[in-house]
Amino acid sequence: MAKDYYKILGVDRNASQEEIKRAFRKLTRKYHPDVAGKDSEEKFKEINEAFQVLSDPQKKAQYDQSGFTDFGSEDFAGPEGFNFDDIFSDIFNIFSDRRRAERGRAGADLRYDLDISLEQAFSGLTTKIEIPVPTVCKKCKGTGAKEGKLKTCPYCNGLGQIRKTQRTPFGQSVFITICNKCGGSGNIIEEKCEDCNGTGRVKEEKKIEVKIPKGVDENSYLRIPGQGEPGYNGGSPGDLYIIIHIKPHDIFEREGNDLLCKTTVDLFKAIFGGEIEVRTIDGKTNIKLPKGTQSHTTFRLRGQGIPDLYTGERGDELIKVTVEIPKRLSRKQETLLREAFGKKEDRNNKEGKLSLNRLKDLLLL
Ligand SMILES: [Zn+2]
Ligand SMILES: [Zn+2]
């Protein structure tokens, strides 16, 4: 005759898995042979057997329907598979916290590459980014099992770890290893969830608002704790790293917190001096050229660079000036220039034509 497993565990037929587990633990503490003596061995085995069936959704369903089970006896934990220590870890529950910590696996850190403009690096920005974050699969509730049906790992009896007691010349030693059949979760998947292919995770676009501080540079990164991949089995989530990339700018080049740019001035301004308008990262300003400014002279605008990420102190803007030499001159301009700068023989020649012709002649010869 089939045994009434519900009666053995002292639970209702509608009892939840949690209630079944609780009842089992209570009874094993009471009837453990180490506690209750050898006479309770039979009873203890029976409790264990009942739990093996009722804690397994598939076996339980079969048992509920037919009132019996035809599971092979190897499914039932022998002295090897059953972890007696676990029962006592509930009594001395200093172990249970540690076990919980061992069980959960932390989620992976995620990386997101964000391209920003130099202007945005200058002023800082708040932006929303969409990142494909592996999130818990809704269909299987993250179990990875079809319809969320998990089987208690038969190797560790759902404890996630294997303890082996060994006698050594120095006494008894307990070896604890994470169960490698279930990876420490205590459950195994019989049939994979189709949505997540058994991983328990699906990628979902997650919108996150990020604040990028002013002064960030190429490869600066931002760490957002807890926004990475969710942890496994109660493990902590990973972090999200946002790596900054700065797009090339049409006029500025960045060197540390300084900004470099180039501009041209006409010959007149280079010679006589004057104001020229230059671009800054946030607008325009005028700089004064001294008389006789040479080509490739660099002017420094203090405090017009990028603010330092940590101190906020701004770098400088460096403007390299190139003097533009006119490619064509009117006859009048040429005459005047020859008069002003030319050699003696050119100055003597009123129209300046002769020397040009002479040069042509020379080149043709
Ligand atoms: Zn799934
Ligand atoms: Zn296991």
GROMACS .gro file of C-alpha atoms and ligand atoms in nm:
model
  367
    1MET     CA    1   0.000   0.000   0.000
    2ALA     CA    2   0.116   0.345  -0.083
    3LYS     CA    3   0.224   0.566   0.198
    4ASP     CA    4   0.050   0.890   0.273
    5TYR     CA    5   0.336   1.131   0.236
    6TYR     CA    6   0.124   1.424   0.343
    7LYS     CA    7   0.040   1.251   0.667
    8ILE     CA    8   0.403   1.160   0.724
    9LEU     CA    9   0.506   1.522   0.695
   10GLY     CA   10   0.195   1.635   0.879
   11VAL     CA   11   0.090   1.882   0.613
   12ASP     CA   12  -0.229   1.960   0.431
   13ARG     CA   13  -0.279   1.841   0.072
   14ASN     CA   14  -0.278   2.201  -0.041
   15ALA     CA   15   0.039   2.283   0.146
   16SER     CA   16   0.282   2.511  -0.034
   17GLN     CA   17   0.641   2.414  -0.106
   18GLU     CA   18   0.744   2.646   0.172
   19GLU     CA   19   0.517   2.471   0.419
   20ILE     CA   20   0.639   2.130   0.306
   21LYS     CA   21   0.998   2.238   0.351
   22ARG     CA   22   0.928   2.380   0.692
   23ALA     CA   23   0.752   2.066   0.807
   24PHE     CA   24   1.035   1.853   0.675
   25ARG     CA   25   1.298   2.050   0.857
   26LYS     CA   26   1.104   2.042   1.179
   27LEU     CA   27   1.062   1.666   1.158
   28THR     CA   28   1.418   1.589   1.062
   29ARG     CA   29   1.538   1.784   1.358
   30LYS     CA   30   1.311   1.583   1.580
   31TYR     CA   31   1.377   1.240   1.431
   32HIS     CA   32   1.737   1.264   1.329
   33PRO     CA   33   1.904   0.943   1.454
   34ASP     CA   34   2.181   1.145   1.612
   35VAL     CA   35   1.921   1.320   1.820
   36ALA     CA   36   1.644   1.068   1.868
   37GLY     CA   37   1.851   0.753   1.870
   38LYS     CA   38   1.863   0.446   1.648
   39ASP     CA   39   1.494   0.367   1.688
   40SER     CA   40   1.397   0.670   1.486
   41GLU     CA   41   1.599   0.564   1.182
   42GLU     CA   42   1.300   0.412   1.004
   43LYS     CA   43   1.085   0.713   1.074
   44PHE     CA   44   1.360   0.942   0.959
   45LYS     CA   45   1.394   0.758   0.629
   46GLU     CA   46   1.022   0.780   0.576
   47ILE     CA   47   1.020   1.154   0.632
   48ASN     CA   48   1.304   1.191   0.390
   49GLU     CA   49   1.123   0.984   0.131
   50ALA     CA   50   0.805   1.186   0.169
   51PHE     CA   51   0.996   1.506   0.125
   52GLN     CA   52   1.173   1.383  -0.186
   53VAL     CA   53   0.840   1.326  -0.351
   54LEU     CA   54   0.643   1.624  -0.227
   55SER     CA   55   0.919   1.877  -0.286
   56ASP     CA   56   0.951   1.775  -0.649
   57PRO     CA   57   0.669   1.926  -0.857
   58GLN     CA   58   0.673   1.644  -1.108
   59LYS     CA   59   0.684   1.360  -0.858
   60LYS     CA   60   0.427   1.535  -0.646
   61ALA     CA   61   0.190   1.567  -0.941
   62GLN     CA   62   0.227   1.200  -1.020
   63TYR     CA   63   0.179   1.106  -0.660
   64ASP     CA   64  -0.126   1.328  -0.624
   65GLN     CA   65  -0.287   1.170  -0.927
   66SER     CA   66  -0.212   0.806  -0.867
   67GLY     CA   67  -0.135   0.788  -0.502
   68PHE     CA   68   0.185   0.604  -0.562
   69THR     CA   69   0.526   0.667  -0.702
   70ASP     CA   70   0.743   0.453  -0.917
   71PHE     CA   71   1.059   0.647  -0.883
   72GLY     CA   72   1.372   0.446  -0.865
   73SER     CA   73   1.518   0.409  -0.524
   74GLU     CA   74   1.835   0.582  -0.637
   75ASP     CA   75   1.632   0.899  -0.630
   76PHE     CA   76   1.613   0.871  -0.259
   77ALA     CA   77   1.900   1.004  -0.074
   78GLY     CA   78   2.119   0.758   0.096
   79PRO     CA   79   2.371   0.851   0.359
   80GLU     CA   80   2.593   0.987   0.083
   81GLY     CA   81   2.346   1.226  -0.067
   82PHE     CA   82   2.169   1.347   0.237
   83ASN     CA   83   2.324   1.637   0.407
   84PHE     CA   84   2.272   1.589   0.778
   85ASP     CA   85   2.478   1.889   0.858
   86ASP     CA   86   2.222   2.111   0.697
   87ILE     CA   87   1.963   2.024   0.955
   88PHE     CA   88   2.196   2.134   1.225
   89SER     CA   89   2.295   2.443   1.046
   90ASP     CA   90   1.937   2.550   1.108
   91ILE     CA   91   1.984   2.492   1.476
   92PHE     CA   92   2.321   2.658   1.482
   93ASN     CA   93   2.220   2.900   1.220
   94ILE     CA   94   2.547   3.082   1.217
   95PHE     CA   95   2.606   2.870   0.911
   96SER     CA   96   2.299   2.969   0.724
   97ASP     CA   97   2.411   3.323   0.652
   98ARG     CA   98   2.735   3.202   0.516
   99ARG     CA   99   2.558   2.949   0.302
  100ARG     CA  100   2.334   3.214   0.159
  101ALA     CA  101   2.636   3.422   0.070
  102GLU     CA  102   2.801   3.128  -0.100
  103ARG     CA  103   2.493   3.048  -0.298
  104GLY     CA  104   2.429   3.374  -0.475
  105ARG     CA  105   2.642   3.456  -0.772
  106ALA     CA  106   2.691   3.823  -0.848
  107GLY     CA  107   2.567   3.957  -1.180
  108ALA     CA  108   2.819   4.063  -1.442
  109ASP     CA  109   2.932   4.421  -1.487
  110LEU     CA  110   2.810   4.584  -1.804
  111ARG     CA  111   2.984   4.829  -2.033
  112TYR     CA  112   2.819   5.104  -2.233
  113ASP     CA  113   3.010   5.327  -2.474
  114LEU     CA  114   2.876   5.680  -2.493
  115ASP     CA  115   2.978   5.926  -2.765
  116ILE     CA  116   2.952   6.290  -2.669
  117SER     CA  117   3.058   6.617  -2.828
  118LEU     CA  118   3.339   6.832  -2.700
  119GLU     CA  119   3.080   7.093  -2.603
  120GLN     CA  120   2.904   6.831  -2.389
  121ALA     CA  121   3.232   6.737  -2.226
  122PHE     CA  122   3.276   7.106  -2.153
  123SER     CA  123   2.935   7.168  -2.000
  124GLY     CA  124   2.847   6.822  -1.870
  125LEU     CA  125   2.514   6.666  -1.955
  126THR     CA  126   2.227   6.462  -1.828
  127THR     CA  127   2.108   6.208  -2.078
  128LYS     CA  128   1.895   5.899  -2.101
  129ILE     CA  129   2.062   5.592  -2.236
  130GLU     CA  130   1.905   5.267  -2.339
  131ILE     CA  131   2.105   4.963  -2.253
  132PRO     CA  132   2.029   4.602  -2.327
  133VAL     CA  133   2.039   4.460  -1.978
  134PRO     CA  134   1.997   4.090  -1.919
  135THR     CA  135   1.693   4.082  -1.696
  136VAL     CA  136   1.512   3.804  -1.524
  137CYS     CA  137   1.304   3.608  -1.776
  138LYS     CA  138   0.939   3.666  -1.695
  139LYS     CA  139   0.816   3.343  -1.847
  140CYS     CA  140   1.018   3.117  -1.621
  141LYS     CA  141   1.072   3.372  -1.343
  142GLY     CA  142   1.445   3.344  -1.395
  143THR     CA  143   1.460   2.973  -1.324
  144GLY     CA  144   1.546   2.883  -1.683
  145ALA     CA  145   1.306   2.592  -1.659
  146LYS     CA  146   0.998   2.547  -1.874
  147GLU     CA  147   0.697   2.689  -1.688
  148GLY     CA  148   0.929   2.749  -1.398
  149LYS     CA  149   0.936   2.380  -1.312
  150LEU     CA  150   1.259   2.305  -1.135
  151LYS     CA  151   1.364   1.977  -0.997
  152THR     CA  152   1.540   1.958  -0.666
  153CYS     CA  153   1.895   1.864  -0.740
  154PRO     CA  154   1.922   1.495  -0.652
  155TYR     CA  155   2.295   1.515  -0.591
  156CYS     CA  156   2.283   1.769  -0.313
  157ASN     CA  157   1.916   1.740  -0.219
  158GLY     CA  158   1.859   2.100  -0.296
  159LEU     CA  159   2.123   2.223  -0.058
  160GLY     CA  160   2.360   2.346  -0.323
  161GLN     CA  161   2.660   2.197  -0.154
  162ILE     CA  162   2.807   1.862  -0.078
  163ARG     CA  163   2.956   1.790   0.257
  164LYS     CA  164   3.172   1.493   0.313
  165THR     CA  165   3.291   1.384   0.649
  166GLN     CA  166   3.617   1.201   0.648
  167ARG     CA  167   3.813   1.039   0.918
  168THR     CA  168   4.171   1.140   0.920
  169PRO     CA  169   4.448   1.048   1.163
  170PHE     CA  170   4.383   1.382   1.330
  171GLY     CA  171   4.014   1.331   1.374
  172GLN     CA  172   3.709   1.404   1.168
  173SER     CA  173   3.721   1.658   0.888
  174VAL     CA  174   3.432   1.803   0.696
  175PHE     CA  175   3.483   1.892   0.336
  176ILE     CA  176   3.237   2.127   0.177
  177THR     CA  177   3.210   2.175  -0.197
  178ILE     CA  178   2.957   2.354  -0.411
  179CYS     CA  179   2.745   2.098  -0.589
  180ASN     CA  180   2.864   2.097  -0.946
  181LYS     CA  181   2.546   1.941  -1.080
  182CYS     CA  182   2.333   2.242  -0.993
  183GLY     CA  183   2.607   2.501  -0.959
  184GLY     CA  184   2.509   2.559  -0.599
  185SER     CA  185   2.152   2.663  -0.668
  186GLY     CA  186   2.006   2.340  -0.531
  187ASN     CA  187   1.783   2.298  -0.835
  188ILE     CA  188   1.827   2.154  -1.178
  189ILE     CA  189   1.637   2.221  -1.496
  190GLU     CA  190   1.460   1.933  -1.662
  191GLU     CA  191   1.323   2.118  -1.961
  192LYS     CA  192   1.458   2.451  -2.076
  193CYS     CA  193   1.243   2.762  -2.094
  194GLU     CA  194   1.203   2.856  -2.460
  195ASP     CA  195   1.214   3.230  -2.407
  196CYS     CA  196   1.555   3.237  -2.250
  197ASN     CA  197   1.693   2.901  -2.361
  198GLY     CA  198   1.739   2.793  -2.004
  199THR     CA  199   1.954   3.083  -1.900
  200GLY     CA  200   1.681   3.253  -1.699
  201ARG     CA  201   1.779   3.584  -1.858
  202VAL     CA  202   1.646   3.782  -2.148
  203LYS     CA  203   1.789   4.107  -2.283
  204GLU     CA  204   1.569   4.401  -2.220
  205GLU     CA  205   1.620   4.763  -2.313
  206LYS     CA  206   1.653   4.953  -1.993
  207LYS     CA  207   1.637   5.331  -1.983
  208ILE     CA  208   1.877   5.489  -1.742
  209GLU     CA  209   1.932   5.856  -1.681
  210VAL     CA  210   2.297   5.935  -1.644
  211LYS     CA  211   2.466   6.254  -1.537
  212ILE     CA  212   2.797   6.313  -1.708
  213PRO     CA  213   3.004   6.568  -1.516
  214LYS     CA  214   3.183   6.849  -1.693
  215GLY     CA  215   3.544   6.787  -1.778
  216VAL     CA  216   3.521   6.425  -1.883
  217ASP     CA  217   3.774   6.314  -2.140
  218GLU     CA  218   3.817   6.027  -2.382
  219ASN     CA  219   3.793   5.699  -2.189
  220SER     CA  220   3.670   5.864  -1.872
  221TYR     CA  221   3.424   5.626  -1.717
  222LEU     CA  222   3.132   5.640  -1.488
  223ARG     CA  223   3.044   5.354  -1.261
  224ILE     CA  224   2.680   5.315  -1.172
  225PRO     CA  225   2.655   5.061  -0.893
  226GLY     CA  226   2.386   4.799  -0.912
  227GLN     CA  227   2.278   4.875  -1.270
  228GLY     CA  228   2.458   4.581  -1.427
  229GLU     CA  229   2.328   4.234  -1.476
  230PRO     CA  230   2.105   4.112  -1.194
  231GLY     CA  231   2.260   3.859  -0.958
  232TYR     CA  232   2.182   3.491  -0.958
  233ASN     CA  233   2.008   3.313  -0.670
  234GLY     CA  234   1.998   3.625  -0.462
  235GLY     CA  235   2.348   3.737  -0.557
  236SER     CA  236   2.414   4.108  -0.585
  237PRO     CA  237   2.375   4.281  -0.921
  238GLY     CA  238   2.676   4.392  -1.122
  239ASP     CA  239   2.770   4.751  -1.197
  240LEU     CA  240   2.725   4.951  -1.512
  241TYR     CA  241   3.030   5.122  -1.657
  242ILE     CA  242   2.975   5.407  -1.898
  243ILE     CA  243   3.283   5.472  -2.108
  244ILE     CA  244   3.302   5.821  -2.256
  245HIS     CA  245   3.418   5.887  -2.609
  246ILE     CA  246   3.455   6.238  -2.743
  247LYS     CA  247   3.367   6.303  -3.104
  248PRO     CA  248   3.620   6.497  -3.312
  249HIS     CA  249   3.551   6.871  -3.317
  250ASP     CA  250   3.550   7.082  -3.631
  251ILE     CA  251   3.787   7.342  -3.495
  252PHE     CA  252   3.920   7.241  -3.157
  253GLU     CA  253   4.167   6.978  -3.062
  254ARG     CA  254   4.197   6.888  -2.699
  255GLU     CA  255   4.519   6.847  -2.510
  256GLY     CA  256   4.447   6.773  -2.146
  257ASN     CA  257   4.222   7.059  -2.042
  258ASP     CA  258   4.360   7.294  -2.307
  259LEU     CA  259   4.195   7.355  -2.639
  260LEU     CA  260   4.401   7.410  -2.951
  261CYS     CA  261   4.280   7.582  -3.264
  262LYS     CA  262   4.412   7.757  -3.570
  263THR     CA  263   4.314   8.079  -3.737
  264THR     CA  264   4.439   8.296  -4.022
  265VAL     CA  265   4.492   8.671  -4.031
  266ASP     CA  266   4.544   8.892  -4.332
  267LEU     CA  267   4.873   9.054  -4.404
  268PHE     CA  268   4.747   9.396  -4.311
  269LYS     CA  269   4.644   9.293  -3.961
  270ALA     CA  270   4.962   9.097  -3.916
  271ILE     CA  271   5.165   9.401  -4.002
  272PHE     CA  272   4.963   9.675  -3.840
  273GLY     CA  273   4.806   9.481  -3.559
  274GLY     CA  274   4.437   9.480  -3.468
  275GLU     CA  275   4.156   9.272  -3.329
  276ILE     CA  276   4.044   8.942  -3.463
  277GLU     CA  277   3.745   8.736  -3.366
  278VAL     CA  278   3.812   8.381  -3.246
  279ARG     CA  279   3.583   8.097  -3.147
  280THR     CA  280   3.573   7.966  -2.796
  281ILE     CA  281   3.410   7.647  -2.678
  282ASP     CA  282   3.103   7.838  -2.564
  283GLY     CA  283   3.097   8.134  -2.800
  284LYS     CA  284   3.324   8.396  -2.949
  285THR     CA  285   3.575   8.645  -2.826
  286ASN     CA  286   3.818   8.903  -2.969
  287ILE     CA  287   4.189   8.890  -2.934
  288LYS     CA  288   4.428   9.173  -2.998
  289LEU     CA  289   4.711   9.113  -3.239
  290PRO     CA  290   5.021   9.318  -3.180
  291LYS     CA  291   5.190   9.495  -3.467
  292GLY     CA  292   5.416   9.272  -3.668
  293THR     CA  293   5.254   8.944  -3.569
  294GLN     CA  294   5.453   8.660  -3.719
  295SER     CA  295   5.296   8.364  -3.885
  296HIS     CA  296   5.260   8.058  -3.656
  297THR     CA  297   5.251   8.267  -3.343
  298THR     CA  298   5.041   8.108  -3.069
  299PHE     CA  299   4.816   8.317  -2.849
  300ARG     CA  300   4.690   8.191  -2.516
  301LEU     CA  301   4.345   8.266  -2.381
  302ARG     CA  302   4.363   8.187  -2.014
  303GLY     CA  303   4.072   8.001  -1.861
  304GLN     CA  304   3.898   7.936  -2.191
  305GLY     CA  305   3.969   7.563  -2.195
  306ILE     CA  306   3.784   7.265  -2.049
  307PRO     CA  307   3.713   7.257  -1.675
  308ASP     CA  308   3.912   7.002  -1.484
  309LEU     CA  309   3.702   6.699  -1.392
  310TYR     CA  310   3.806   6.718  -1.028
  311THR     CA  311   3.894   7.078  -0.952
  312GLY     CA  312   3.671   7.253  -1.205
  313GLU     CA  313   3.959   7.481  -1.296
  314ARG     CA  314   3.954   7.560  -1.663
  315GLY     CA  315   4.242   7.504  -1.901
  316ASP     CA  316   4.345   7.752  -2.169
  317GLU     CA  317   4.266   7.802  -2.533
  318LEU     CA  318   4.568   7.820  -2.759
  319ILE     CA  319   4.527   7.990  -3.093
  320LYS     CA  320   4.786   7.946  -3.359
  321VAL     CA  321   4.782   8.230  -3.608
  322THR     CA  322   4.883   8.187  -3.969
  323VAL     CA  323   4.939   8.499  -4.178
  324GLU     CA  324   4.775   8.481  -4.514
  325ILE     CA  325   4.991   8.599  -4.801
  326PRO     CA  326   4.778   8.728  -5.088
  327LYS     CA  327   4.813   8.517  -5.397
  328ARG     CA  328   4.742   8.800  -5.638
  329LEU     CA  329   4.821   9.165  -5.618
  330SER     CA  330   4.687   9.452  -5.818
  331ARG     CA  331   4.944   9.652  -6.007
  332LYS     CA  332   4.907   9.932  -5.757
  333GLN     CA  333   4.956   9.701  -5.457
  334GLU     CA  334   5.258   9.550  -5.621
  335THR     CA  335   5.415   9.884  -5.690
  336LEU     CA  336   5.356  10.001  -5.339
  337LEU     CA  337   5.493   9.686  -5.187
  338ARG     CA  338   5.799   9.700  -5.403
  339GLU     CA  339   5.848  10.057  -5.298
  340ALA     CA  340   5.806   9.973  -4.936
  341PHE     CA  341   5.994   9.644  -4.908
  342GLY     CA  342   6.177   9.589  -5.233
  343LYS     CA  343   6.549   9.604  -5.288
  344LYS     CA  344   6.709   9.915  -5.413
  345GLU     CA  345   6.701   9.817  -5.782
  346ASP     CA  346   6.330   9.732  -5.759
  347ARG     CA  347   6.250  10.059  -5.593
  348ASN     CA  348   6.429  10.245  -5.870
  349ASN     CA  349   6.217  10.075  -6.128
  350LYS     CA  350   5.893  10.271  -6.108
  351GLU     CA  351   5.660  10.007  -6.242
  352GLY     CA  352   5.850   9.708  -6.108
  353LYS     CA  353   5.797   9.539  -6.440
  354LEU     CA  354   6.151   9.504  -6.544
  355SER     CA  355   6.268   9.281  -6.266
  356LEU     CA  356   5.976   9.046  -6.321
  357ASN     CA  357   6.059   9.024  -6.687
  358ARG     CA  358   6.418   8.970  -6.602
  359LEU     CA  359   6.328   8.684  -6.371
  360LYS     CA  360   6.117   8.525  -6.644
  361ASP     CA  361   6.404   8.556  -6.883
  362LEU     CA  362   6.637   8.396  -6.639
  363LEU     CA  363   6.406   8.102  -6.584
  364LEU     CA  364   6.359   8.046  -6.957
  365LEU     CA  365   6.733   8.040  -7.014
  366ZN      ZN  366   1.293   3.178  -1.929
  367ZN      ZN  367   2.304   2.013  -0.649
   0.00000   0.00000   0.00000
